[in-house]
Amino acid sequence: MNFTRLVLRNIERSAFRSWIILMCAALVAFFVVAATLVINGSRESMSRARARLGADIIVVPDGAREGMENAFLMGAPVSLWMPAYVTIEVAEIEGVEAVSPQLFLFTLAGATCCAVPEMFMVAYVPETDFTIKPWLLQHIPDGLKLGEAVGGSYVFVPTGYAKILIYGYTIDLRGNLDSTGTNIDQTMFFTFETADDISRLSEFQAEKIMEIPPDSVSAVMVKTNPNADTHTIAQRITSTIPDVDAVESSNLFQSQRTRLDGIFKASVALSGIIWILSILLIVLIFSIVVNERRREIGVLRALGARRWTVAQSLLAEAIVLALFGGGVGIGLALLGVSLFREAIINLIGLPFLAPTPMSIVTIIFEGLVLALLTVIPAALLPTLRISMIEPALAMRK
Amino acid sequence: MIELKNVSKLYSVKNRPGVSAVHDVSLNVANGEFVIITGRSGSGKTTLLNLIAGLARPTAGQVLLDDVEVWKLPDDQQALMRNHKIGFIFQFPSLIPSLNVLENVLLPTILGDKQDKDSAHDRAVKLLEEVGLADKLDSLPRQLSAGQQQRVVIARALINQPELLLADEPTSNLDEQTEAEVMTLLKEMFSKKGITVLLVTHTDELIHYGTRAIRMASGAIVNPPVQVQVTT
């Protein structure tokens, strides 16, 4: 017989009360943890995507900003073309240190020529590229040759194939980039030379030609001088070169970030409402239970329980229920977010990166603290009230 | 052992004049006495017991236990004093329903600062043997009769080897035969363990179990003292 056993027996005894408190703690933890996983994951995704693109400014055809962002984040097919000479014009703008053009291409969805589902592809110029070059120098120092590619973390050679087949063209996958949680993870990168080769051969090998308009590029990646003001340079580009939009890296995914802010605010508001309602419900339930056990508490005091012992025993019940309920809520949130990841991405229209083991530990800790902060303050008032009462009065019916 | 000096207890009631439960009571109880306090319902017997145990704060007067004024002690020490020195038997069912018989008897040992769990366990088993419940250690209170439950309460009251046993109408919910059994048991414990007993009852029929009897009416002790013929 010990104090813990007494606490556990009391929890068992007040089954209804215990379930309600457990559910409240679970609900609060579930909601906040799930929202945190999605929102933090989404922020991290966009941040990594910006870092992966590696440019200070991206120049795209005017009005194509959102299409480009959606292609990188969600893999939405996009067709962006502007004259290749824009690259030279951008390079001549004051404050621009380096430029490199890119082609944005898509595989054919469900075509027999392609062994992969619809996939975003980016072609770059090895001589001028500075976006994936740092990664290539570290992992594939000799760079990509004709017919070779690197992919995002989810790009792999399908089972039964030795290479990746697109537009009837076989591509040798040389490596995988780190995960970003965005569509970049499902993007393949190869050289302009490879892109031209695929396009040329698709005429004979594929159901449909992979068209690359002559002397066209999809985007120009811009690196500015370290001391230059990126915003000024972006303005200079749009005012000097007609029919282009210069997207600053810091403004990249602006509409998605605005949407995420909205989701964050709604989550905070909803979490607050759930938290307050849970506290009120627990105060009510705990008051009823404490009142039911009033005489028993009087008996405990008569048998030698200190005020603090009585409070401790009731708070220990609350803590056990909070931790257990919090654990259940956190577990369900982790499981739910992981199982329904695709559905959530489609629902909110934003990608999100799966949490790292370290961030899971932090989230579990935060969820449990929140569950405790829900149950303990709610239990505190009735607990203190009953523990302060004169034992003789507590024993009176 | 117990000294009450002009003790009064007034219960305040919202928007109404207070109710005087005990009025100007002075009483001395020496070590080794078995005092029966009788009186009608509402005469202040239970309140007097609560005042002695430090379960109710007197409105006026002093309550001394072994020359220590109970209400001058901080809560911690009051609780320890109750745990070490006083055993309680209540009028109402006071066993914790979710704990079995043995755990109920051991309950006071986890509330105090005595740490010797093995000897507490042995003592609890021995006490339950003495009250005739050696075969009910694992039973839950609801599986016992009212008489058996009250025997468990007696064993619980004695587990910390108290110097004083306070019994508030311990037989009020029992039939005549069980009442006699419980009173005989209490008397046995009193004789064997040499503890001081204060027992409250509404009936004069139990007076002969004590060594002294006091009658209360309207919150005060009635004089002259009741004559007691001690049973052996």
CSV table of C-alpha atoms in Angstrom, one decimal, chain A residues 161-314:
chain,number,residue,atom,x,y,z
A,161,TYR,CA,13.8,-0.7,-64.3
A,162,ALA,CA,17.5,-0.1,-64.4
A,163,LYS,CA,17.0,3.6,-65.2
A,164,ILE,CA,14.2,6.2,-65.1
A,165,LEU,CA,12.2,6.2,-68.3
A,166,ILE,CA,10.7,9.5,-69.5
A,167,TYR,CA,9.4,10.3,-73.0
A,168,GLY,CA,10.9,7.0,-74.0
A,169,TYR,CA,14.4,8.2,-72.8
A,170,THR,CA,16.4,6.4,-70.2
A,171,ILE,CA,17.9,8.6,-67.5
A,172,ASP,CA,20.6,7.5,-65.1
A,173,LEU,CA,19.8,8.8,-61.5
A,174,ARG,CA,23.1,9.7,-59.9
A,175,GLY,CA,21.9,10.9,-56.5
A,176,ASN,CA,19.1,12.4,-54.3
A,177,LEU,CA,18.9,15.8,-52.8
A,178,ASP,CA,17.9,16.3,-49.1
A,179,SER,CA,14.2,16.4,-48.3
A,180,THR,CA,12.3,19.7,-48.4
A,181,GLY,CA,8.8,18.5,-48.0
A,182,THR,CA,7.8,20.3,-51.2
A,183,ASN,CA,7.4,19.2,-54.8
A,184,ILE,CA,11.2,19.7,-55.1
A,185,ASP,CA,11.4,16.3,-53.5
A,186,GLN,CA,9.8,14.9,-56.6
A,187,THR,CA,11.7,17.0,-59.1
A,188,MET,CA,14.5,15.8,-61.4
A,189,PHE,CA,17.4,18.0,-62.3
A,190,PHE,CA,19.4,17.5,-65.5
A,191,THR,CA,21.4,19.6,-67.9
A,192,PHE,CA,20.1,21.7,-70.9
A,193,GLU,CA,21.9,19.2,-73.1
A,194,THR,CA,20.0,16.3,-71.6
A,195,ALA,CA,16.7,18.2,-72.0
A,196,ASP,CA,17.4,18.9,-75.6
A,197,ASP,CA,18.3,15.2,-76.2
A,198,ILE,CA,15.0,14.1,-74.5
A,199,SER,CA,13.1,16.6,-76.6
A,200,ARG,CA,14.8,15.5,-79.8
A,201,LEU,CA,14.3,11.8,-79.3
A,202,SER,CA,10.8,12.1,-77.9
A,203,GLU,CA,9.7,12.7,-81.5
A,204,PHE,CA,10.5,9.1,-82.3
A,205,GLN,CA,10.3,7.3,-78.9
A,206,ALA,CA,7.4,9.0,-77.0
A,207,GLU,CA,3.6,9.2,-77.5
A,208,LYS,CA,4.0,13.0,-77.3
A,209,ILE,CA,6.9,15.3,-78.0
A,210,MET,CA,8.5,17.0,-75.1
A,211,GLU,CA,8.4,20.5,-76.5
A,212,ILE,CA,11.0,23.1,-75.7
A,213,PRO,CA,10.3,26.3,-77.7
A,214,PRO,CA,13.5,27.3,-79.5
A,215,ASP,CA,15.6,30.0,-77.9
A,216,SER,CA,13.4,30.0,-74.8
A,217,VAL,CA,13.9,29.6,-71.1
A,218,SER,CA,11.4,29.2,-68.2
A,219,ALA,CA,13.2,31.2,-65.6
A,220,VAL,CA,16.4,33.1,-64.9
A,221,MET,CA,18.0,32.5,-61.5
A,222,VAL,CA,19.8,35.6,-60.3
A,223,LYS,CA,22.5,36.0,-57.7
A,224,THR,CA,23.0,39.6,-56.6
A,225,ASN,CA,26.2,41.3,-55.4
A,226,PRO,CA,26.7,40.7,-51.6
A,227,ASN,CA,26.4,44.4,-50.9
A,228,ALA,CA,23.6,45.2,-53.3
A,229,ASP,CA,19.9,45.7,-52.2
A,230,THR,CA,18.0,42.8,-53.7
A,231,HIS,CA,14.7,44.7,-53.7
A,232,THR,CA,16.2,47.6,-55.7
A,233,ILE,CA,17.7,45.1,-58.2
A,234,ALA,CA,14.4,43.3,-58.6
A,235,GLN,CA,12.7,46.7,-59.3
A,236,ARG,CA,15.4,47.5,-61.8
A,237,ILE,CA,14.9,44.2,-63.6
A,238,THR,CA,11.1,44.7,-63.9
A,239,SER,CA,11.4,48.3,-65.0
A,240,THR,CA,14.2,47.6,-67.5
A,241,ILE,CA,13.1,44.3,-69.1
A,242,PRO,CA,9.5,44.1,-70.5
A,243,ASP,CA,7.1,41.3,-69.7
A,244,VAL,CA,9.0,39.7,-66.9
A,245,ASP,CA,8.5,39.5,-63.2
A,246,ALA,CA,11.4,39.5,-60.7
A,247,VAL,CA,10.5,37.4,-57.6
A,248,GLU,CA,12.7,38.1,-54.7
A,249,SER,CA,13.7,35.0,-52.7
A,250,SER,CA,12.4,36.6,-49.5
A,251,ASN,CA,9.0,37.2,-51.2
A,252,LEU,CA,8.9,33.7,-52.6
A,253,PHE,CA,5.7,31.7,-51.8
A,254,GLN,CA,4.1,35.0,-50.4
A,255,SER,CA,0.6,33.9,-51.1
A,256,GLN,CA,1.2,30.5,-49.6
A,257,ARG,CA,2.8,32.2,-46.5
A,258,THR,CA,-0.3,34.4,-46.2
A,259,ARG,CA,-2.5,31.4,-46.3
A,260,LEU,CA,-0.3,29.7,-43.7
A,261,ASP,CA,-0.6,32.7,-41.5
A,262,GLY,CA,-4.4,32.5,-41.8
A,263,ILE,CA,-4.3,28.8,-40.8
A,264,PHE,CA,-2.0,29.6,-37.9
A,265,LYS,CA,-4.3,32.4,-36.6
A,266,ALA,CA,-7.3,30.1,-37.0
A,267,SER,CA,-5.5,27.3,-35.2
A,268,VAL,CA,-4.5,29.5,-32.3
A,269,ALA,CA,-8.1,30.8,-31.9
A,270,LEU,CA,-9.5,27.3,-32.1
A,271,SER,CA,-6.9,25.9,-29.7
A,272,GLY,CA,-7.7,28.8,-27.3
A,273,ILE,CA,-11.4,28.0,-27.4
A,274,ILE,CA,-10.8,24.2,-27.0
A,275,TRP,CA,-8.4,25.0,-24.1
A,276,ILE,CA,-10.8,27.3,-22.3
A,277,LEU,CA,-13.8,25.0,-22.7
A,278,SER,CA,-11.7,22.0,-21.5
A,279,ILE,CA,-10.6,23.9,-18.4
A,280,LEU,CA,-14.2,24.9,-17.6
A,281,LEU,CA,-15.4,21.3,-18.1
A,282,ILE,CA,-12.6,19.9,-15.9
A,283,VAL,CA,-13.3,22.5,-13.2
A,284,LEU,CA,-16.9,21.4,-13.2
A,285,ILE,CA,-16.1,17.6,-13.2
A,286,PHE,CA,-13.4,18.0,-10.6
A,287,SER,CA,-15.7,20.0,-8.4
A,288,ILE,CA,-18.4,17.3,-8.6
A,289,VAL,CA,-15.9,14.6,-7.8
A,290,VAL,CA,-14.3,16.5,-4.9
A,291,ASN,CA,-17.7,17.2,-3.5
A,292,GLU,CA,-18.6,13.5,-3.8
A,293,ARG,CA,-15.4,12.6,-1.9
A,294,ARG,CA,-15.8,15.4,0.6
A,295,ARG,CA,-16.5,13.1,3.6
A,296,GLU,CA,-13.7,10.7,2.5
A,297,ILE,CA,-11.3,13.7,2.4
A,298,GLY,CA,-12.5,14.6,5.9
A,299,VAL,CA,-11.7,11.0,7.0
A,300,LEU,CA,-8.2,11.2,5.5
A,301,ARG,CA,-7.6,14.5,7.3
A,302,ALA,CA,-8.8,12.8,10.6
A,303,LEU,CA,-6.5,9.9,9.9
A,304,GLY,CA,-3.5,12.2,9.7
A,305,ALA,CA,-3.4,13.5,6.2
A,306,ARG,CA,-1.9,17.0,5.9
A,307,ARG,CA,-3.7,19.7,3.9
A,308,TRP,CA,-0.9,19.4,1.4
A,309,THR,CA,-1.2,15.6,1.3
A,310,VAL,CA,-4.9,15.9,0.3
A,311,ALA,CA,-4.1,18.4,-2.3
A,312,GLN,CA,-1.2,16.4,-3.5
A,313,SER,CA,-3.3,13.2,-3.9
A,314,LEU,CA,-6.0,15.1,-5.9
